[in-house]
XYZ file of C-alpha atoms in Angstrom:
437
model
C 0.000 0.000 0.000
C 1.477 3.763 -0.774
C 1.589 6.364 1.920
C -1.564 8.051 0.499
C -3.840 4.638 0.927
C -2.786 4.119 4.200
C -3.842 7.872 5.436
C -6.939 7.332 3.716
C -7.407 4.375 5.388
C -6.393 6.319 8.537
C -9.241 8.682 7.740
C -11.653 6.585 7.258
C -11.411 4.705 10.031
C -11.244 8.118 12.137
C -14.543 8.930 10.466
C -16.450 5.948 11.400
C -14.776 5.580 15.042
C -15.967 9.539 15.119
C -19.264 8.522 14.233
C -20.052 5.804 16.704
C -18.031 7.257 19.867
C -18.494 11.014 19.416
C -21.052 11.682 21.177
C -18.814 10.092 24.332
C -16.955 13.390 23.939
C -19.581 16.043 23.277
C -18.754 16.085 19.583
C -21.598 15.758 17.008
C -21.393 13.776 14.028
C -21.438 16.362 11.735
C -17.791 17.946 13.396
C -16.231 14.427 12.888
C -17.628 14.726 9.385
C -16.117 18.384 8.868
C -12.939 17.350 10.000
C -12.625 14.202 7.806
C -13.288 16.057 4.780
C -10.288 18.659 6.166
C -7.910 15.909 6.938
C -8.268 14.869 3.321
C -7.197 18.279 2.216
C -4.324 17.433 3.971
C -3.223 14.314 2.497
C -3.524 16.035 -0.959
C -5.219 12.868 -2.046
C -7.593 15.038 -3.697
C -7.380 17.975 -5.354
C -9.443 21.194 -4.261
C -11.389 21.355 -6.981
C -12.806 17.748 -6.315
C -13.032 18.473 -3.084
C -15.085 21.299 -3.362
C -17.372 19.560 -5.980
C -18.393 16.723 -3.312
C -19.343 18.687 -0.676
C -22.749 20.018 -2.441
C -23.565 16.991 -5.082
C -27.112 16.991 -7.094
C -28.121 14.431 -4.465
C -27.253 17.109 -1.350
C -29.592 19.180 -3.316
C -32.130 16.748 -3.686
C -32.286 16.106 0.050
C -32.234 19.825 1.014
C -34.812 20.600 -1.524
C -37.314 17.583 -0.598
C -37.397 18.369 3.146
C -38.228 21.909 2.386
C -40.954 20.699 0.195
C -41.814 18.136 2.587
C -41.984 20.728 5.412
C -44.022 23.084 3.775
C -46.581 19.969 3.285
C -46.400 19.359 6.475
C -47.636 22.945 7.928
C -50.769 21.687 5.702
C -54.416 21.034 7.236
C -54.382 18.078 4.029
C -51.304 16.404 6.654
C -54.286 15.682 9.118
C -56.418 14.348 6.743
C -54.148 12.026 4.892
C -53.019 10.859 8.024
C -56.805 10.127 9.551
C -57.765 8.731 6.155
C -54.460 6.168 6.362
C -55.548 5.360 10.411
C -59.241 4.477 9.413
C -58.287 2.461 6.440
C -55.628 0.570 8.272
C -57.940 0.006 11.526
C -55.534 1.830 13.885
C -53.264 -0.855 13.457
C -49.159 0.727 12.851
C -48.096 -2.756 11.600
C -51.002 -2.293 8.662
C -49.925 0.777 8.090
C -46.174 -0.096 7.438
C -47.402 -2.895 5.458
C -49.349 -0.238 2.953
C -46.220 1.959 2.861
C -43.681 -0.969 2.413
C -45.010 -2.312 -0.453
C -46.229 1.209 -1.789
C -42.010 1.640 -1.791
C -41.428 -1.763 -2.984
C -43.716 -0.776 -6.275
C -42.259 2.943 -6.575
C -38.169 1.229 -6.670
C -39.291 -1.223 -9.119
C -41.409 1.263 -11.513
C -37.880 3.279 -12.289
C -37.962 5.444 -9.478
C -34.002 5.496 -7.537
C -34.572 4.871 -4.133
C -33.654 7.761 -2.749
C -36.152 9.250 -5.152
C -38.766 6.923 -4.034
C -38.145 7.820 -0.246
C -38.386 10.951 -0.850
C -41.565 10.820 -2.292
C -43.291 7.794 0.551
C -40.609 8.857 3.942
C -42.244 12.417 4.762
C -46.056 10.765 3.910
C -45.243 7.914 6.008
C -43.360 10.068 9.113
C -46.515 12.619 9.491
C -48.925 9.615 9.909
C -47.187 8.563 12.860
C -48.759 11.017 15.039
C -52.157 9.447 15.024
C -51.159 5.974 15.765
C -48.444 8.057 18.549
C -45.770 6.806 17.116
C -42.561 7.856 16.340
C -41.142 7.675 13.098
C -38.062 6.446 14.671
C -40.237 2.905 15.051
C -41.632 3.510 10.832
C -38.759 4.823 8.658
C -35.421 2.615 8.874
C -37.817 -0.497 7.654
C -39.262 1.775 4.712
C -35.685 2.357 3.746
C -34.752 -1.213 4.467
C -37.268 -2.159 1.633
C -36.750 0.318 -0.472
C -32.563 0.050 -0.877
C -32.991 -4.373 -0.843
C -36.081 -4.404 -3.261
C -34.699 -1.563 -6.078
C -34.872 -2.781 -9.085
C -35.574 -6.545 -8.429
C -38.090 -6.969 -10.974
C -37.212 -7.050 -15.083
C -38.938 -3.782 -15.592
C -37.854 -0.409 -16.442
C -34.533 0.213 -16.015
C -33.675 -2.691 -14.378
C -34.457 -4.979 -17.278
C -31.038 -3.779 -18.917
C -28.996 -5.065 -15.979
C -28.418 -8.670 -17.547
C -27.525 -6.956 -20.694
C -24.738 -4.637 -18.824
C -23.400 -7.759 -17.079
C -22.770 -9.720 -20.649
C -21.538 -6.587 -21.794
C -18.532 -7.136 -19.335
C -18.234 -10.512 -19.870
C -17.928 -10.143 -23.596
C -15.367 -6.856 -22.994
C -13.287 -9.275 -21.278
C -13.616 -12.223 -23.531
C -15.495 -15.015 -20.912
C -18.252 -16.018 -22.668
C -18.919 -19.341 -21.799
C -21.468 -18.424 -19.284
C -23.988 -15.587 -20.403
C -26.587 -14.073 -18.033
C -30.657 -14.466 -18.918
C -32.967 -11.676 -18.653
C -34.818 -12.698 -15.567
C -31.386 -14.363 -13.504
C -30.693 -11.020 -11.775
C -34.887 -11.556 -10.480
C -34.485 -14.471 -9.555
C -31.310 -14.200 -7.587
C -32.749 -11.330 -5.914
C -36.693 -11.501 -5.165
C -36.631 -13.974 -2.742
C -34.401 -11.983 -0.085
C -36.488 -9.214 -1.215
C -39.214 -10.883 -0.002
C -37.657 -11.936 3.083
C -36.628 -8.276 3.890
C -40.376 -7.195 3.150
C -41.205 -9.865 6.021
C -38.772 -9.011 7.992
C -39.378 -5.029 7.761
C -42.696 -5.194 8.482
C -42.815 -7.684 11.421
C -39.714 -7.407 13.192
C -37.200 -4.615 12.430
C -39.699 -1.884 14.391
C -39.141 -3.814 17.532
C -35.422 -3.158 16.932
C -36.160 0.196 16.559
C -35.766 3.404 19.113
C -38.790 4.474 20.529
C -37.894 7.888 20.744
C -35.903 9.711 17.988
C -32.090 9.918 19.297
C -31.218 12.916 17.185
C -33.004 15.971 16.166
C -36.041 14.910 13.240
C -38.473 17.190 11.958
C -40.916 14.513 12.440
C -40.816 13.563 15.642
C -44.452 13.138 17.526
C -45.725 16.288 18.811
C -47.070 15.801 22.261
C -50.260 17.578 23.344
C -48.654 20.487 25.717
C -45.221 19.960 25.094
C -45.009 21.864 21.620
C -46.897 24.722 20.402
C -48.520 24.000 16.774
C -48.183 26.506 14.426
C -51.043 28.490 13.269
C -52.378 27.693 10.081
C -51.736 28.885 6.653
C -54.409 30.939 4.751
C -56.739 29.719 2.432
C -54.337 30.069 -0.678
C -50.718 29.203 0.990
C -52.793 26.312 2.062
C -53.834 25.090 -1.253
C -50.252 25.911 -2.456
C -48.319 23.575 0.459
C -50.065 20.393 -0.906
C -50.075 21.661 -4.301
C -46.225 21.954 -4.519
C -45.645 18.639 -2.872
C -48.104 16.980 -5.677
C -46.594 18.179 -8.459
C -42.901 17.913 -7.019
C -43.997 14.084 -6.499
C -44.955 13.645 -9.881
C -42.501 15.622 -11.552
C -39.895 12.977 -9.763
C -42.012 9.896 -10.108
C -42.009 10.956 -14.045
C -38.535 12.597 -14.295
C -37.121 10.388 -17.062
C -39.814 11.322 -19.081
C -38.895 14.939 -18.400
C -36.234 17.332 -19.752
C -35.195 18.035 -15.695
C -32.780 15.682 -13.301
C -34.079 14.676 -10.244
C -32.487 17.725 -8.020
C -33.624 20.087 -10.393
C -36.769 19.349 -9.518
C -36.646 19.149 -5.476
C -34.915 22.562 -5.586
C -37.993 24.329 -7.722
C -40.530 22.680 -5.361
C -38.194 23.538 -2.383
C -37.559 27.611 -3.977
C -41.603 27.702 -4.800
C -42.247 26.689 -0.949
C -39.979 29.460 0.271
C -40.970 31.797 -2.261
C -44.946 31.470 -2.018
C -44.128 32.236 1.817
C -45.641 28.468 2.691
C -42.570 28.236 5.217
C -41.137 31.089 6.560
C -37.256 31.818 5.917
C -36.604 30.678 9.769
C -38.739 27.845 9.028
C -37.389 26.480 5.752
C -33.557 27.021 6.796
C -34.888 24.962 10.086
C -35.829 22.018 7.703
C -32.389 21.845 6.049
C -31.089 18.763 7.967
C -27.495 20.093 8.418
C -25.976 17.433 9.934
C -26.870 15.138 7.278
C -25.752 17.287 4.522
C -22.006 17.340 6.270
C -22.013 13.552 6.354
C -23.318 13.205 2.943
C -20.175 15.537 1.823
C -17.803 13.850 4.208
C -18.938 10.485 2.177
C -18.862 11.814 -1.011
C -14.777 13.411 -0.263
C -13.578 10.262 1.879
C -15.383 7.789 -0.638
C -13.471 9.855 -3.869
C -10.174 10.014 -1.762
C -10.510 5.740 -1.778
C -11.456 5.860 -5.954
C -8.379 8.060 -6.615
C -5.650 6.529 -4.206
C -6.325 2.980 -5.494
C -7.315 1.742 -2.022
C -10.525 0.127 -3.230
C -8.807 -1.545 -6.246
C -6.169 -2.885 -3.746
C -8.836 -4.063 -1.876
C -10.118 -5.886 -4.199
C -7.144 -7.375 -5.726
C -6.188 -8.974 -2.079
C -9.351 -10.373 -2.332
C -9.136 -11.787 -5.836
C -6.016 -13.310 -3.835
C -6.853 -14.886 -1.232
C -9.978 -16.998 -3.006
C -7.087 -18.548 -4.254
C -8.036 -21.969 -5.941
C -10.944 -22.635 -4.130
C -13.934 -24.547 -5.477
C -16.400 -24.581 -3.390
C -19.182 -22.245 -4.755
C -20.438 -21.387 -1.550
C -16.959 -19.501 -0.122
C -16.327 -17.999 -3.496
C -19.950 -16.296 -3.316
C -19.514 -14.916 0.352
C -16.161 -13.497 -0.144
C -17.566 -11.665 -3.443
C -20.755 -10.193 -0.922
C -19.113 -9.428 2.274
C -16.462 -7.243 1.158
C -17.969 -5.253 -1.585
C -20.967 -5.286 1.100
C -18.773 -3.720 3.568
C -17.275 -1.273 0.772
C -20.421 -0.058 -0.319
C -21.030 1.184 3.336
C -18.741 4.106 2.718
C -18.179 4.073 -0.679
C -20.256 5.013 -4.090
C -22.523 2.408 -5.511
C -21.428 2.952 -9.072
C -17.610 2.925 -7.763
C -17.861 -1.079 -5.828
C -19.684 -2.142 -9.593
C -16.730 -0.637 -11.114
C -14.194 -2.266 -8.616
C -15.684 -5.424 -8.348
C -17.106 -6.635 -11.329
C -13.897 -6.857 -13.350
C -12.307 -8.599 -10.444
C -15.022 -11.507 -10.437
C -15.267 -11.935 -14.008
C -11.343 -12.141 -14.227
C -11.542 -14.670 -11.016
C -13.939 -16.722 -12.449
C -12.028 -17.055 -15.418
C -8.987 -18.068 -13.889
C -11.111 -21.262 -11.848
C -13.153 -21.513 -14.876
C -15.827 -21.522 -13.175
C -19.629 -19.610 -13.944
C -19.461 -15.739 -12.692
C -23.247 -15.364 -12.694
C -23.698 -16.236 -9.100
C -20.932 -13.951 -7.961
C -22.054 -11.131 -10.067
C -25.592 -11.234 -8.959
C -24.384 -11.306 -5.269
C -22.150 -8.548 -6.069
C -25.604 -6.403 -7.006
C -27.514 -7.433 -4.028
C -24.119 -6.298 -2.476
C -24.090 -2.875 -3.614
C -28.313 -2.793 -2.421
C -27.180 -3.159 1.065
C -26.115 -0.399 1.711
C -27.830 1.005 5.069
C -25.193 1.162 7.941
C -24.571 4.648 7.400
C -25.714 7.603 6.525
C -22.591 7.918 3.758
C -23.803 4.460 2.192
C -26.853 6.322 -0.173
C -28.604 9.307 -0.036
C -31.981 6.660 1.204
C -30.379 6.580 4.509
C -29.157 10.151 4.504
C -33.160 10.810 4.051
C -33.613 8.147 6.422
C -31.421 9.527 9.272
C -33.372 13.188 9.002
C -36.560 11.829 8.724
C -36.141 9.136 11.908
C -34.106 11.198 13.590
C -31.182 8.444 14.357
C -27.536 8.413 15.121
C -24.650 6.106 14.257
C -25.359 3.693 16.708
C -29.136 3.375 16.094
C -27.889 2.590 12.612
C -25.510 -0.283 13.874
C -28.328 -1.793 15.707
C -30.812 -1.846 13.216
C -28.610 -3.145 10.584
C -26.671 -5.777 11.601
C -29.572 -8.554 11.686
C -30.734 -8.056 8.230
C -27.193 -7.504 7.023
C -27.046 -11.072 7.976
C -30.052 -12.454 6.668
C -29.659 -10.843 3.407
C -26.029 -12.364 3.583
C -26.543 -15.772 4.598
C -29.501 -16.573 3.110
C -28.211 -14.541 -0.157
C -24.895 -16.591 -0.446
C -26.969 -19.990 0.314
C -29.758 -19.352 -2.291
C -27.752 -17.393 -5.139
C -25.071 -19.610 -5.378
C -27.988 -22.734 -5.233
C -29.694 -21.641 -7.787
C -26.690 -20.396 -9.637
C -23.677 -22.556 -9.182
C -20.188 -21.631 -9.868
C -19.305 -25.576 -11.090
C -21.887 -26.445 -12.405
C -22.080 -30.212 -12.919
C-alpha cells in the first residue's frame, strides 16, 4: 500500500470511530464529518477542486430541496387528513400501516424510481402519519428504507431490465463467454431476499427500533402540551403547500420522461415553498437537515479520496487473492458479498460495480468456473447499503426523517445484514452454481 492509501485508510477509520463514539466526547457527528473532509485536504489525495465539488452533489440538493418541500406539506391542514384517512383504512393498526407503505415503496423502486427518489416521495407521507397511531417515526422509517434500498430494481422492468444486458456486456469486454446471463437471472437471484426483507421489515425490524428519535427529526411526535402547533396557513398558501408537494412528487415519479434531473426538480418545489411564503425563511432554513448534509459531503470526499488513491482496487485485488483456488461455490460467493458489502457502506454504488465486477469476471475465469452467481451477489451487495448515513442518499433521508444516530444505525442493521447475507450466499449460489455439474 502507498503512503496516500494508508492515510486514507487512517481517515476513514477516524470517520467511522468519530461517528459511533463522538457523542462520548460532546462532539456531534457532523464535526467528525467536517474534519474528515479537512484531513483529506491534507493528504492532498484530492485535489481542491474535487473536493469542493463533493461537498454540495445533485443528491445534497435533492435532500435539502425535498425536506423543504416536505416541510411546507407538512404545515398543511391536508397532513391531518391524509393521516386520519391512512388510520381508518388501516384500523388503527401501525403494523397495517407499514405494510401499505412498504409495499407502496417496494412498487415505486421497481417502476424506475431510484430509491432515494422513491423515499423521498413515501418517507415524509409515512413520518406525518405517525402522530395518530403516537408513534414515532423512529419505530416507521429505517424499515421503509430497508425495503426500499434491498427491493430496487428486483423486478425485469424499467430500467432494471437492462442489468443482464450490462453484465454480458462485461463478460464479452473481457472475452469469458462461456457463461452468459438471462434476462430474468438477476430476479431471480434477488426476489426472494427481497421478499424476506419485506417480512422481515414489516414484522420485526420496528421492535429493533428506538422508541424515541435519538437525534433531532423534523418529524418527531408532537405531544399535546409539550409543543406549540403553528397556526395555520391561509386559504391560498394552504392550497399551495399540498399543491407543490403533488406536483414535485410527480414531476420525480415521471422525471425520465422529463427534460429536468431529479435535483432540479426538489430545488424548484423547495424555492416555490420558500418563495410562495408556505414556510417562513426561519422555518425552511430549520428544515435543512445540516448534519446530514455534512455527512453526505464527508462520504462523497472520503469515498473519492478511496477511488483516486487505489485503495478500493487494492482491496479488491487482495481479495481476488486470497480466493485462491478454491472450489467450493459457496466460499467464493460470500467473499464476493461481504467485502464489496462492507465497501459499499462508505463508498459510491457505481464505484464497488466498477471495482468489483472486473475482479469476479477475471476470477472466475482463472477457476473456470460460472461468474453469474458472484455477479448477482455482487448487485444485491451494492443494495445493502444502510449502515450509514454515507452508504446512499436513502439513509441520509432516512437519518433526518427518523431522527437516528450512528449507533441506532448499527443496531438496526446488523440482523438483516445477515439475513440478506446468509440466506443470499446460500440461495444465489444454489440456484446459480459456480461448477456447475
Amino acid at each position: 500500500m502507498t503512503t496516500q492509501m494508508i492515510l486514507c485508510l487512517a481517515v476513514l477509520i477516524f470517520m467511522m470511530v468519530g461517528y459511533v463514539a463522538g457523542s462520548k466526547f460532546k462532539i456531534s457527528n457532523g464535526a467528525v464529518a467536517m474534519m474528515s473532509i479537512v484531513l483529506i485536504c491534507l493528504t492532498g489525495i484530492l485535489p481542491d477542486k474535487q473536493v469542493l465539488s463533493g461537498l454540495l452533489t445533485s443528491n445534497t440538493i435533492q435532500i435539502i430541496g425535498m425536506f423543504i418541500v416536505a416541510e411546507g406539506f407538512s404545515r398543511t391542514q391536508a397532513v391531518k387528513k391524509v393521516t386520519q384517512l391512512v388510520y381508518k383504512v388501516s384500523g388503527g393498526r401501525f403494523t397495517i400501516m407499514l405494510a401499505g407503505y412498504a409495499l407502496l415503496t417496494f412498487a415505486l423502486v421497481n417502476l424506475g424510481l431510484t430509491p432515494m427518489t422513491a423515499f423521498a416521495v413515501v418517507g415524509p407521507l409515512a413520518a406525518t402519519c405517525c402522530s395518530d397511531f403516537d408513534v414515532s417515526p423512529s419505530k416507521m422509517i429505517f424499515p421503509l428504507a430497508l425495503v426500499c434500498i434491498v427491493g430496487c430494481g428486483v423486478l425485469p422492468i424499467s430500467v432494471a431490465a437492462t442489468n443482464y444486458a450490462t453484465m454480458n456486456g462485461y463478460l464479452e469486454s473481457y472475452g469469458y463467454t462461456d457463461y452468459m446471463m438471462q434476462l430474468t437471472d438477476p430476479m431471480k437471484g434477488r426476489l426472494p431476499i427481497a421478499i424476506v426483507m419485506m417480512v422481515y421489515a414489516i414484522f420485526i425490524a420496528p421492535k429493533l427500533c428506538p422508541n424515541q428519535s435519538s437525534a433531532d427529526s423534523n418529524f418527531e411526535v408532537r405531544k399535546k402540551g409539550k409543543k406549540e402547533e403553528a397556526a395555520p396557513l391561509d386559504p391560498v398558501r394552504e392550497v399551495l403547500g399540498y399543491a407543490i408537494f403533488a406536483l414535485t412528487t410527480l414531476a420525480l415519479v415521471f422525471q425520465a420522461q422529463l427534460p429536468f434531473n431529479a435535483w432540479q426538480i426538489a430545488f424548484a418545489g423547495a424555492s416555490v415553498v420558500m418563495f410562495s411564503g408556505v414556510l417562513t425563511p426561519k422555518e425552511g432554513i430549520k428544515a435543512i437537515p445540516m448534519r446530514i448534509v455534512l455527512m453526505l459531503a464527508a462520504a462523497n470526499v472520503v469515498g473519492g479520496a478511496m477511488v483516486e488513491c487505489g485503495l478500493g482496487e487494492v482491496i479488491g485485488d487482495t481479495l481476488a487473492s486470497f480466493v485462491g483456488n478454491t472450489h467450493n461455490g459457496y466460499i467464493l460467493g460470500a467473499v464476493f458479498f461481504f467485502i464489496p458489502f462492507a465497501l459499499t457502506q462508505f463508498m459510491n454504488n457505481q464505484s464497488i460495480g466498477n471495482i468489483f465486477t472486473p475482479i469476479i469476471i477475471l476470477t472466475c475465469q482463472s477457476l473456470g468456473c460460472s461468474p453469474i452467481g458472484p455477479l448477482v451477489l455482487l448487485y444485491a451487495a451494492r443494495q445493502s447499503a444502510f449502515w450509514t448515513p454515507a452508504a446512499t442518499g436513502t439513509i441520509a433521508l432516512a437519518v433526518g426523517l427518523g431522527g437516528y444516530d450512528q449507533k441506532d444505525l448499527i443496531k438496526m442493521s446488523w440482523i438483516p445484514s445477515l439475513i440478506i447475507g446468509v440466506f443470499g450466499v446460500l440461495w444465489i449460489m444454489t440456484v446459480f452454481p459456480a461448477f456447475p455439474g
